[in-house]
mmCIF file of C-alpha atoms and ligand atoms in Angstrom:
data_model
loop_
_atom_site.group_PDB
_atom_site.id
_atom_site.type_symbol
_atom_site.label_atom_id
_atom_site.label_comp_id
_atom_site.label_asym_id
_atom_site.label_seq_id
_atom_site.Cartn_x
_atom_site.Cartn_y
_atom_site.Cartn_z
ATOM 1 C CA MET A 19 155.629 -239.387 190.431
ATOM 2 C CA LYS A 20 154.659 -235.786 189.658
ATOM 3 C CA ILE A 21 156.511 -233.015 191.471
ATOM 4 C CA LEU A 22 155.735 -229.300 191.537
ATOM 5 C CA SER A 23 159.128 -227.601 191.809
ATOM 6 C CA ILE A 24 159.983 -224.011 192.713
ATOM 7 C CA GLU A 25 163.147 -221.970 192.056
ATOM 8 C CA SER A 26 163.836 -218.479 193.437
ATOM 9 C CA SER A 27 167.545 -218.502 194.344
ATOM 10 C CA CYS A 28 168.563 -215.456 192.302
ATOM 11 C CA ASP A 29 166.733 -213.362 189.710
ATOM 12 C CA GLU A 30 164.376 -215.898 188.150
ATOM 13 C CA THR A 31 161.041 -216.869 189.697
ATOM 14 C CA ALA A 32 160.373 -220.273 188.192
ATOM 15 C CA ALA A 33 158.244 -223.363 188.661
ATOM 16 C CA ALA A 34 157.596 -226.628 186.843
ATOM 17 C CA VAL A 35 155.730 -229.911 187.007
ATOM 18 C CA ILE A 36 158.124 -232.807 186.380
ATOM 19 C CA GLU A 37 157.330 -236.501 186.051
ATOM 20 C CA ASP A 38 159.738 -239.108 187.463
ATOM 21 C CA GLY A 39 162.665 -236.701 187.278
ATOM 22 C CA ARG A 40 162.889 -236.931 183.495
ATOM 23 C CA LYS A 41 159.834 -235.423 181.810
ATOM 24 C CA ILE A 42 158.735 -231.771 181.735
ATOM 25 C CA ILE A 43 154.942 -231.509 181.945
ATOM 26 C CA SER A 44 155.011 -227.721 182.326
ATOM 27 C CA SER A 45 157.627 -225.064 183.087
ATOM 28 C CA VAL A 46 157.350 -221.313 183.630
ATOM 29 C CA VAL A 47 160.219 -218.846 184.148
ATOM 30 C CA ALA A 48 159.617 -215.188 185.063
ATOM 31 C CA THR A 49 162.889 -213.305 184.759
ATOM 32 C CA GLN A 50 163.726 -210.061 186.541
ATOM 33 C CA VAL A 51 166.811 -209.429 184.434
ATOM 34 C CA GLU A 52 165.552 -206.245 182.740
ATOM 35 C CA GLU A 53 165.174 -204.540 186.104
ATOM 36 C CA HIS A 54 168.587 -205.629 187.448
ATOM 37 C CA LYS A 55 170.196 -204.490 184.170
ATOM 38 C CA LEU A 56 169.575 -200.898 185.275
ATOM 39 C CA TYR A 57 172.009 -201.463 188.164
ATOM 40 C CA GLY A 58 174.590 -203.603 186.336
ATOM 41 C CA GLY A 59 173.946 -206.629 188.564
ATOM 42 C CA VAL A 60 171.393 -208.324 190.809
ATOM 43 C CA VAL A 61 170.126 -206.100 193.632
ATOM 44 C CA PRO A 62 169.172 -208.628 196.351
ATOM 45 C CA GLU A 63 166.401 -206.548 197.937
ATOM 46 C CA ILE A 64 164.728 -205.951 194.573
ATOM 47 C CA ALA A 65 165.058 -209.663 193.740
ATOM 48 C CA SER A 66 163.216 -210.666 196.932
ATOM 49 C CA ARG A 67 160.419 -208.189 196.309
ATOM 50 C CA ARG A 68 159.897 -209.300 192.721
ATOM 51 C CA HIS A 69 159.828 -212.967 193.771
ATOM 52 C CA CYS A 70 157.065 -212.106 196.279
ATOM 53 C CA GLU A 71 155.080 -210.389 193.547
ATOM 54 C CA SER A 72 155.562 -213.106 190.903
ATOM 55 C CA ILE A 73 155.508 -216.403 192.708
ATOM 56 C CA ASN A 74 151.768 -216.867 193.027
ATOM 57 C CA GLY A 75 151.171 -216.135 189.329
ATOM 58 C CA VAL A 76 154.087 -218.315 188.210
ATOM 59 C CA ILE A 77 152.789 -221.314 190.161
ATOM 60 C CA ARG A 78 149.203 -220.821 188.999
ATOM 61 C CA GLU A 79 150.439 -220.612 185.401
ATOM 62 C CA THR A 80 152.597 -223.741 185.856
ATOM 63 C CA LEU A 81 149.605 -225.743 187.131
ATOM 64 C CA ALA A 82 147.369 -224.320 184.399
ATOM 65 C CA GLN A 83 149.833 -225.312 181.670
ATOM 66 C CA ALA A 84 150.071 -228.804 183.174
ATOM 67 C CA ASP A 85 146.260 -228.855 183.413
ATOM 68 C CA MET A 86 146.605 -230.165 186.964
ATOM 69 C CA LYS A 87 145.378 -229.348 190.429
ATOM 70 C CA LEU A 88 147.530 -229.464 193.546
ATOM 71 C CA SER A 89 145.653 -232.611 194.594
ATOM 72 C CA GLU A 90 146.925 -234.450 191.496
ATOM 73 C CA LEU A 91 150.584 -233.932 192.484
ATOM 74 C CA ASP A 92 152.784 -236.190 194.613
ATOM 75 C CA ALA A 93 155.268 -233.724 196.139
ATOM 76 C CA ILE A 94 156.426 -230.104 196.366
ATOM 77 C CA ALA A 95 160.117 -229.315 195.800
ATOM 78 C CA VAL A 96 162.043 -226.103 196.342
ATOM 79 C CA THR A 97 165.575 -224.758 195.998
ATOM 80 C CA ASN A 98 166.673 -223.995 199.572
ATOM 81 C CA ALA A 99 170.441 -223.408 199.076
ATOM 82 C CA PRO A 100 172.738 -221.794 197.997
ATOM 83 C CA GLY A 101 171.687 -218.369 196.726
ATOM 84 C CA LEU A 102 170.489 -214.949 197.840
ATOM 85 C CA ILE A 103 168.976 -215.577 201.240
ATOM 86 C CA GLY A 104 166.004 -213.214 200.867
ATOM 87 C CA ALA A 105 165.235 -214.619 197.423
ATOM 88 C CA LEU A 106 165.502 -218.253 198.573
ATOM 89 C CA LEU A 107 163.202 -217.586 201.527
ATOM 90 C CA VAL A 108 160.362 -216.530 199.223
ATOM 91 C CA GLY A 109 160.376 -219.888 197.428
ATOM 92 C CA VAL A 110 160.968 -221.894 200.591
ATOM 93 C CA ASN A 111 158.103 -220.272 202.488
ATOM 94 C CA PHE A 112 155.726 -220.582 199.550
ATOM 95 C CA ALA A 113 156.628 -224.266 199.197
ATOM 96 C CA LYS A 114 156.135 -224.830 202.930
ATOM 97 C CA GLY A 115 152.697 -223.237 202.725
ATOM 98 C CA LEU A 116 151.718 -225.437 199.781
ATOM 99 C CA SER A 117 153.042 -228.559 201.507
ATOM 100 C CA LEU A 118 151.243 -227.764 204.750
ATOM 101 C CA SER A 119 147.906 -227.035 203.077
ATOM 102 C CA SER A 120 148.020 -229.993 200.683
ATOM 103 C CA GLY A 121 149.688 -232.567 202.922
ATOM 104 C CA LEU A 122 152.209 -233.298 200.147
ATOM 105 C CA PRO A 123 155.838 -234.100 201.076
ATOM 106 C CA LEU A 124 158.349 -231.254 200.864
ATOM 107 C CA ILE A 125 161.675 -231.876 199.095
ATOM 108 C CA PRO A 126 164.630 -229.466 199.551
ATOM 109 C CA VAL A 127 166.956 -229.166 196.535
ATOM 110 C CA HIS A 128 170.521 -227.822 196.282
ATOM 111 C CA HIS A 129 170.767 -225.290 193.451
ATOM 112 C CA LEU A 130 173.939 -226.709 191.873
ATOM 113 C CA ARG A 131 172.639 -230.272 192.076
ATOM 114 C CA SER A 132 169.600 -229.072 190.144
ATOM 115 C CA HIS A 133 171.817 -227.515 187.451
ATOM 116 C CA ILE A 134 173.401 -230.960 186.992
ATOM 117 C CA ALA A 135 169.938 -232.553 186.844
ATOM 118 C CA ALA A 136 168.929 -230.279 183.935
ATOM 119 C CA ASN A 137 170.862 -232.834 181.884
ATOM 120 C CA TYR A 138 168.527 -235.688 182.948
ATOM 121 C CA LEU A 139 165.626 -233.877 181.280
ATOM 122 C CA ALA A 140 167.426 -233.696 177.940
ATOM 123 C CA HIS A 141 169.445 -236.928 177.946
ATOM 124 C CA GLN A 142 167.247 -239.832 179.012
ATOM 125 C CA GLU A 143 170.164 -242.286 178.895
ATOM 126 C CA LEU A 144 172.387 -240.221 181.216
ATOM 127 C CA LYS A 145 172.954 -241.844 184.606
ATOM 128 C CA PRO A 146 175.674 -241.413 187.251
ATOM 129 C CA PRO A 147 178.533 -242.032 187.718
ATOM 130 C CA PHE A 148 180.022 -239.190 185.658
ATOM 131 C CA LEU A 149 182.302 -236.198 186.035
ATOM 132 C CA CYS A 150 180.627 -232.788 185.913
ATOM 133 C CA LEU A 151 181.854 -229.243 185.381
ATOM 134 C CA VAL A 152 179.397 -226.966 187.174
ATOM 135 C CA VAL A 153 179.934 -223.388 186.047
ATOM 136 C CA SER A 154 177.536 -220.604 186.977
ATOM 137 C CA GLY A 155 177.527 -216.974 188.020
ATOM 138 C CA GLY A 156 178.568 -217.891 191.552
ATOM 139 C CA HIS A 157 180.354 -221.267 191.320
ATOM 140 C CA SER A 158 182.962 -223.157 189.307
ATOM 141 C CA HIS A 159 183.341 -226.752 190.449
ATOM 142 C CA ILE A 160 184.535 -230.053 189.068
ATOM 143 C CA VAL A 161 182.307 -232.617 190.744
ATOM 144 C CA GLU A 162 182.358 -236.394 190.791
ATOM 145 C CA VAL A 163 178.683 -237.352 190.555
ATOM 146 C CA LYS A 164 179.002 -240.837 192.045
ATOM 147 C CA ASP A 165 175.243 -241.227 192.316
ATOM 148 C CA TYR A 166 172.221 -238.916 191.914
ATOM 149 C CA THR A 167 172.635 -237.619 195.460
ATOM 150 C CA GLU A 168 176.259 -238.467 196.183
ATOM 151 C CA MET A 169 178.768 -235.856 195.008
ATOM 152 C CA LYS A 170 182.419 -235.104 195.637
ATOM 153 C CA ILE A 171 184.087 -231.792 194.763
ATOM 154 C CA ILE A 172 187.526 -232.415 193.306
ATOM 155 C CA GLY A 173 188.277 -228.898 192.078
ATOM 156 C CA CYS A 174 186.833 -225.436 192.544
ATOM 157 C CA THR A 175 187.645 -221.791 191.977
ATOM 158 C CA ARG A 176 189.970 -220.127 194.453
ATOM 159 C CA ASP A 177 188.455 -216.706 193.761
ATOM 160 C CA ASP A 178 185.913 -215.614 191.120
ATOM 161 C CA ALA A 179 183.470 -217.941 189.381
ATOM 162 C CA ALA A 180 183.779 -218.281 185.589
ATOM 163 C CA GLY A 181 180.427 -216.535 185.049
ATOM 164 C CA GLU A 182 181.483 -213.691 187.321
ATOM 165 C CA ALA A 183 184.684 -213.216 185.274
ATOM 166 C CA PHE A 184 182.707 -213.177 182.013
ATOM 167 C CA ASP A 185 180.212 -210.689 183.457
ATOM 168 C CA LYS A 186 182.891 -208.360 184.841
ATOM 169 C CA ALA A 187 184.874 -208.367 181.576
ATOM 170 C CA ALA A 188 181.702 -207.719 179.574
ATOM 171 C CA ARG A 189 180.643 -204.920 181.909
ATOM 172 C CA THR A 190 184.022 -203.192 181.504
ATOM 173 C CA MET A 191 183.454 -203.352 177.738
ATOM 174 C CA GLY A 192 180.106 -201.586 178.204
ATOM 175 C CA MET A 193 177.875 -204.642 177.691
ATOM 176 C CA PRO A 194 174.613 -205.057 179.642
ATOM 177 C CA TYR A 195 174.164 -207.413 182.639
ATOM 178 C CA PRO A 196 174.533 -210.383 182.577
ATOM 179 C CA GLY A 197 177.324 -209.938 180.070
ATOM 180 C CA GLY A 198 178.445 -213.553 179.549
ATOM 181 C CA ILE A 199 176.092 -214.118 176.645
ATOM 182 C CA TYR A 200 176.955 -210.772 174.960
ATOM 183 C CA LEU A 201 180.680 -211.470 175.303
ATOM 184 C CA ASP A 202 180.145 -214.941 173.853
ATOM 185 C CA LYS A 203 178.292 -213.493 170.825
ATOM 186 C CA ALA A 204 180.900 -210.767 170.180
ATOM 187 C CA ALA A 205 183.678 -213.371 170.471
ATOM 188 C CA GLU A 206 182.244 -215.242 167.486
ATOM 189 C CA ASN A 207 183.399 -212.341 165.258
ATOM 190 C CA GLY A 208 186.829 -211.843 166.833
ATOM 191 C CA ASP A 209 190.342 -213.262 166.564
ATOM 192 C CA PRO A 210 191.015 -215.442 169.640
ATOM 193 C CA ASP A 211 194.786 -215.188 169.149
ATOM 194 C CA SER A 212 195.037 -211.401 168.897
ATOM 195 C CA ILE A 213 195.597 -210.743 172.625
ATOM 196 C CA SER A 214 197.421 -213.101 174.963
ATOM 197 C CA PHE A 215 196.266 -213.467 178.547
ATOM 198 C CA PRO A 216 198.303 -214.887 181.445
ATOM 199 C CA LYS A 217 197.646 -218.540 182.290
ATOM 200 C CA PRO A 218 196.739 -218.723 185.992
ATOM 201 C CA LYS A 219 199.092 -220.864 188.098
ATOM 202 C CA ILE A 220 197.649 -222.422 191.213
ATOM 203 C CA SER A 221 199.685 -224.277 193.774
ATOM 204 C CA GLY A 222 198.009 -227.103 195.622
ATOM 205 C CA SER A 223 195.159 -228.832 193.832
ATOM 206 C CA GLU A 224 195.798 -229.446 190.153
ATOM 207 C CA TYR A 225 192.074 -229.190 189.404
ATOM 208 C CA ASP A 226 191.365 -225.811 191.035
ATOM 209 C CA PHE A 227 190.656 -222.658 189.020
ATOM 210 C CA SER A 228 191.503 -218.991 189.420
ATOM 211 C CA PHE A 229 189.833 -216.331 187.301
ATOM 212 C CA SER A 230 190.527 -213.105 189.188
ATOM 213 C CA GLY A 231 193.926 -212.592 187.477
ATOM 214 C CA LEU A 232 192.354 -212.951 184.036
ATOM 215 C CA LYS A 233 189.572 -210.591 185.030
ATOM 216 C CA THR A 234 192.026 -207.985 186.297
ATOM 217 C CA ALA A 235 194.164 -208.383 183.163
ATOM 218 C CA VAL A 236 191.259 -207.585 180.845
ATOM 219 C CA VAL A 237 190.059 -204.682 183.006
ATOM 220 C CA ASN A 238 193.601 -203.194 183.069
ATOM 221 C CA LEU A 239 194.000 -203.590 179.305
ATOM 222 C CA ILE A 240 190.771 -201.687 178.696
ATOM 223 C CA HIS A 241 191.507 -198.935 181.228
ATOM 224 C CA ASN A 242 195.077 -198.429 179.985
ATOM 225 C CA ALA A 243 193.848 -198.128 176.408
ATOM 226 C CA GLN A 244 191.175 -195.639 177.524
ATOM 227 C CA GLN A 245 193.842 -193.521 179.270
ATOM 228 C CA ARG A 246 195.824 -193.402 176.029
ATOM 229 C CA GLY A 247 192.665 -192.354 174.182
ATOM 230 C CA GLU A 248 192.572 -195.646 172.286
ATOM 231 C CA THR A 249 189.813 -198.233 171.912
ATOM 232 C CA LEU A 250 190.624 -201.903 171.730
ATOM 233 C CA PRO A 251 188.812 -204.042 169.142
ATOM 234 C CA THR A 252 185.961 -205.443 171.261
ATOM 235 C CA ASN A 253 185.382 -208.611 169.241
ATOM 236 C CA ASP A 254 189.072 -209.581 169.398
ATOM 237 C CA LEU A 255 189.196 -208.843 173.116
ATOM 238 C CA CYS A 256 186.097 -210.981 173.727
ATOM 239 C CA ALA A 257 187.426 -213.845 171.598
ATOM 240 C CA SER A 258 190.830 -213.816 173.339
ATOM 241 C CA PHE A 259 189.328 -213.578 176.828
ATOM 242 C CA ARG A 260 186.792 -216.332 176.103
ATOM 243 C CA LYS A 261 189.571 -218.565 174.798
ATOM 244 C CA ALA A 262 191.593 -218.005 177.985
ATOM 245 C CA VAL A 263 188.691 -218.768 180.365
ATOM 246 C CA VAL A 264 187.452 -221.771 178.384
ATOM 247 C CA GLY A 265 191.046 -223.034 178.125
ATOM 248 C CA CYS A 266 191.347 -223.128 181.946
ATOM 249 C CA LEU A 267 187.992 -224.876 182.315
ATOM 250 C CA THR A 268 188.580 -227.550 179.667
ATOM 251 C CA ASP A 269 192.243 -228.230 180.602
ATOM 252 C CA ASN A 270 191.393 -228.985 184.231
ATOM 253 C CA PHE A 271 188.224 -230.882 183.400
ATOM 254 C CA ILE A 272 189.915 -233.161 180.852
ATOM 255 C CA ARG A 273 192.934 -233.687 183.134
ATOM 256 C CA ALA A 274 190.653 -234.666 186.020
ATOM 257 C CA ALA A 275 188.698 -237.083 183.814
ATOM 258 C CA ASN A 276 191.942 -238.662 182.603
ATOM 259 C CA HIS A 277 193.354 -239.100 186.099
ATOM 260 C CA LEU A 278 190.133 -240.368 187.645
ATOM 261 C CA GLY A 279 189.132 -242.571 184.703
ATOM 262 C CA TYR A 280 185.851 -240.976 183.667
ATOM 263 C CA ASP A 281 184.701 -241.196 180.039
ATOM 264 C CA LYS A 282 181.302 -239.570 180.627
ATOM 265 C CA LEU A 283 181.612 -235.773 180.999
ATOM 266 C CA VAL A 284 178.756 -233.392 181.760
ATOM 267 C CA LEU A 285 178.486 -229.595 181.712
ATOM 268 C CA ALA A 286 176.029 -227.723 183.940
ATOM 269 C CA GLY A 287 175.129 -224.167 185.029
ATOM 270 C CA GLY A 288 174.643 -220.876 183.188
ATOM 271 C CA VAL A 289 178.144 -220.858 181.671
ATOM 272 C CA SER A 290 177.485 -224.250 180.057
ATOM 273 C CA ALA A 291 175.607 -222.145 177.461
ATOM 274 C CA ASN A 292 178.971 -220.789 176.291
ATOM 275 C CA SER A 293 179.407 -221.760 172.650
ATOM 276 C CA LEU A 294 183.187 -222.202 172.782
ATOM 277 C CA LEU A 295 183.018 -224.326 175.939
ATOM 278 C CA ARG A 296 180.471 -226.636 174.286
ATOM 279 C CA LYS A 297 182.521 -226.805 171.081
ATOM 280 C CA ARG A 298 185.844 -227.457 172.822
ATOM 281 C CA MET A 299 184.313 -230.154 175.023
ATOM 282 C CA ASP A 300 182.720 -231.824 171.992
ATOM 283 C CA GLU A 301 186.120 -231.872 170.242
ATOM 284 C CA GLU A 302 188.129 -233.020 173.261
ATOM 285 C CA THR A 303 185.746 -235.845 174.164
ATOM 286 C CA LYS A 304 185.223 -236.984 170.558
ATOM 287 C CA LYS A 305 188.924 -237.440 169.923
ATOM 288 C CA ARG A 306 189.205 -239.626 173.039
ATOM 289 C CA GLY A 307 186.064 -241.641 172.287
ATOM 290 C CA TRP A 308 184.352 -240.226 175.388
ATOM 291 C CA LYS A 309 180.776 -238.932 175.768
ATOM 292 C CA CYS A 310 179.948 -235.293 176.470
ATOM 293 C CA TYR A 311 176.579 -234.008 177.636
ATOM 294 C CA TYR A 312 175.268 -230.501 178.193
ATOM 295 C CA PRO A 313 171.751 -229.111 178.655
ATOM 296 C CA PRO A 314 169.814 -227.423 175.827
ATOM 297 C CA LEU A 315 170.219 -223.634 176.013
ATOM 298 C CA SER A 316 166.705 -223.326 177.478
ATOM 299 C CA LEU A 317 167.785 -225.329 180.562
ATOM 300 C CA CYS A 318 171.277 -223.853 181.149
ATOM 301 C CA GLY A 319 170.086 -220.821 183.127
ATOM 302 C CA ASP A 320 167.982 -220.987 186.285
ATOM 303 C CA ASN A 321 164.633 -222.739 185.845
ATOM 304 C CA GLY A 322 162.121 -224.761 187.843
ATOM 305 C CA ALA A 323 162.316 -227.896 185.672
ATOM 306 C CA MET A 324 165.839 -228.784 186.789
ATOM 307 C CA VAL A 325 164.713 -228.507 190.437
ATOM 308 C CA GLY A 326 161.947 -231.042 189.816
ATOM 309 C CA ALA A 327 164.403 -233.380 188.078
ATOM 310 C CA GLN A 328 166.829 -233.444 191.018
ATOM 311 C CA ALA A 329 163.959 -233.498 193.536
ATOM 312 C CA TYR A 330 162.801 -236.880 192.259
ATOM 313 C CA TYR A 331 166.164 -238.445 193.123
ATOM 314 C CA GLU A 332 166.376 -236.573 196.448
ATOM 315 C CA TYR A 333 162.957 -238.010 197.319
ATOM 316 C CA LEU A 334 164.056 -241.548 196.411
ATOM 317 C CA SER A 335 167.099 -241.125 198.658
ATOM 318 C CA GLY A 336 164.878 -240.088 201.572
ATOM 319 C CA ASN A 337 165.672 -236.381 201.563
ATOM 320 C CA ILE A 338 162.317 -235.082 202.755
ATOM 321 C CA ALA A 339 161.963 -231.938 204.864
ATOM 322 C CA ASP A 340 159.437 -230.942 207.485
ATOM 323 C CA ILE A 341 157.873 -227.567 208.079
ATOM 324 C CA GLY A 342 161.029 -226.393 209.858
ATOM 325 C CA LEU A 343 162.891 -226.274 206.505
ATOM 326 C CA ASN A 344 165.174 -223.244 206.239
ATOM 327 C CA ALA A 345 167.080 -221.532 203.402
ATOM 328 C CA PHE A 346 170.876 -221.182 203.371
ATOM 329 C CA ALA A 347 172.967 -218.677 201.415
ATOM 330 C CA THR A 348 175.837 -221.172 201.264
ATOM 331 C CA LYS A 349 175.891 -224.942 201.364
ATOM 332 C CA SER A 350 178.254 -227.487 199.861
ATOM 333 C CA ILE A 351 176.978 -229.604 196.968
ATOM 334 C CA GLU A 352 178.372 -232.601 198.900
ATOM 335 C CA ALA A 353 176.225 -232.007 202.011
ATOM 336 C CA LYS A 354 173.226 -234.230 202.653
HETATM 337 O O1 KG4 B 4 173.466 -220.706 186.522
HETATM 338 P P1 KG4 B 4 173.127 -219.288 186.267
HETATM 339 O O2 KG4 B 4 171.959 -218.975 185.389
HETATM 340 O O3 KG4 B 4 172.925 -218.535 187.607
HETATM 341 C C1 KG4 B 4 173.639 -218.840 188.744
HETATM 342 O O4 KG4 B 4 173.296 -219.835 189.420
HETATM 343 O O5 KG4 B 4 174.658 -218.122 188.976
HETATM 344 O O6 KG4 B 4 174.456 -218.636 185.645
HETATM 345 C C2 KG4 B 4 174.485 -217.307 185.253
HETATM 346 C C3 KG4 B 4 175.847 -217.028 184.653
HETATM 347 C C4 KG4 B 4 176.061 -215.536 184.414
HETATM 348 O O7 KG4 B 4 177.338 -215.182 184.907
HETATM 349 C C5 KG4 B 4 176.001 -215.442 182.895
HETATM 350 O O8 KG4 B 4 176.735 -214.373 182.344
HETATM 351 C C6 KG4 B 4 176.593 -216.764 182.505
HETATM 352 O O9 KG4 B 4 175.980 -217.671 183.387
HETATM 353 N N1 KG4 B 4 176.309 -217.091 181.087
HETATM 354 C C7 KG4 B 4 177.272 -217.204 180.151
HETATM 355 C C8 KG4 B 4 176.609 -217.482 178.931
HETATM 356 N N2 KG4 B 4 175.261 -217.525 179.178
HETATM 357 C C9 KG4 B 4 175.104 -217.274 180.511
HETATM 358 N N3 KG4 B 4 178.611 -217.105 180.238
HETATM 359 C C10 KG4 B 4 179.321 -217.285 179.110
HETATM 360 N N4 KG4 B 4 178.762 -217.537 177.901
HETATM 361 C C11 KG4 B 4 177.415 -217.663 177.774
HETATM 362 N N5 KG4 B 4 176.873 -217.920 176.581
HETATM 363 ZN ZN1 ZN B 5 172.019 -221.094 188.728
#
């Protein structure tokens, strides 16, 4: 089954043709990041406008690279939640138009489910059930993936997402948006034990996260140093902050896997590109004889291929939309 999939939930206009949820036939990503960099973050109105301008060309290019016509496809898939509402609507309406004109079925895809599915494209043997840490710019969840379309959230952030904390810390250090990757690179040359950060304590769920205290701690450190006319060593600061954030993520994830009896652990979302997170998870799972999966760097950020991968399983489970399909800024990964 060949699916044309569309992604426009944030600042990437992307499309792909995916076969049976596992094989990339073509994939095109048009990023708007250079423009949003000027403002230090995504400007929703600009994002929507750029999606409108790019989407036609991105889809034409995706079909051209696949050497296929619309009539050779079996379905159209689109991210319809969660994300920036104006941005999502561009993809959703384009997909509805394509579905209506071609008669092909329309498959709605949850953005975080698609991040998880990026792993199916890279690891052919990977099948649910498994435990997944979904960490992006807007979400930090520990999810039980019981089946391809059956998920249960067992832990989530109480405040900021991990990616948001990385981006805010990086921005305060003068790095461009989105700062997570710059902070990660600088951290490679720093001493992770030079600055100690508070360990967040959360009452209630033992698997929940909190990153706002860590974020505030790093911002205060930098501002206080600036007021004294001092500069902190950026690489050391990045390494120490990265260690603190990754420590929270891995501690909870491993604890949850232990308690719930999972030995197959999966990382997903933009922050799964973080080099320390990947390294720590490799070490922690190896010493327990568990398996750890994460997407290749090219599939960690937003892309159309992951949407097509998840769409295949949504289709098999009967999740097919009609022309009334809408976009939603928020929606639980658990919801049907
Ligand atoms: O999944 P994604 O591309 O978009 C959302 O759905 O939010 O995630 C983007 C987030 C940003 O916060 C970005 O800074 C972060 O992923 N990110 C990283 C790294 N690469 C991207 N964070 C830490 N280390 C990285 N190497
Ligand atoms: Zn994303």
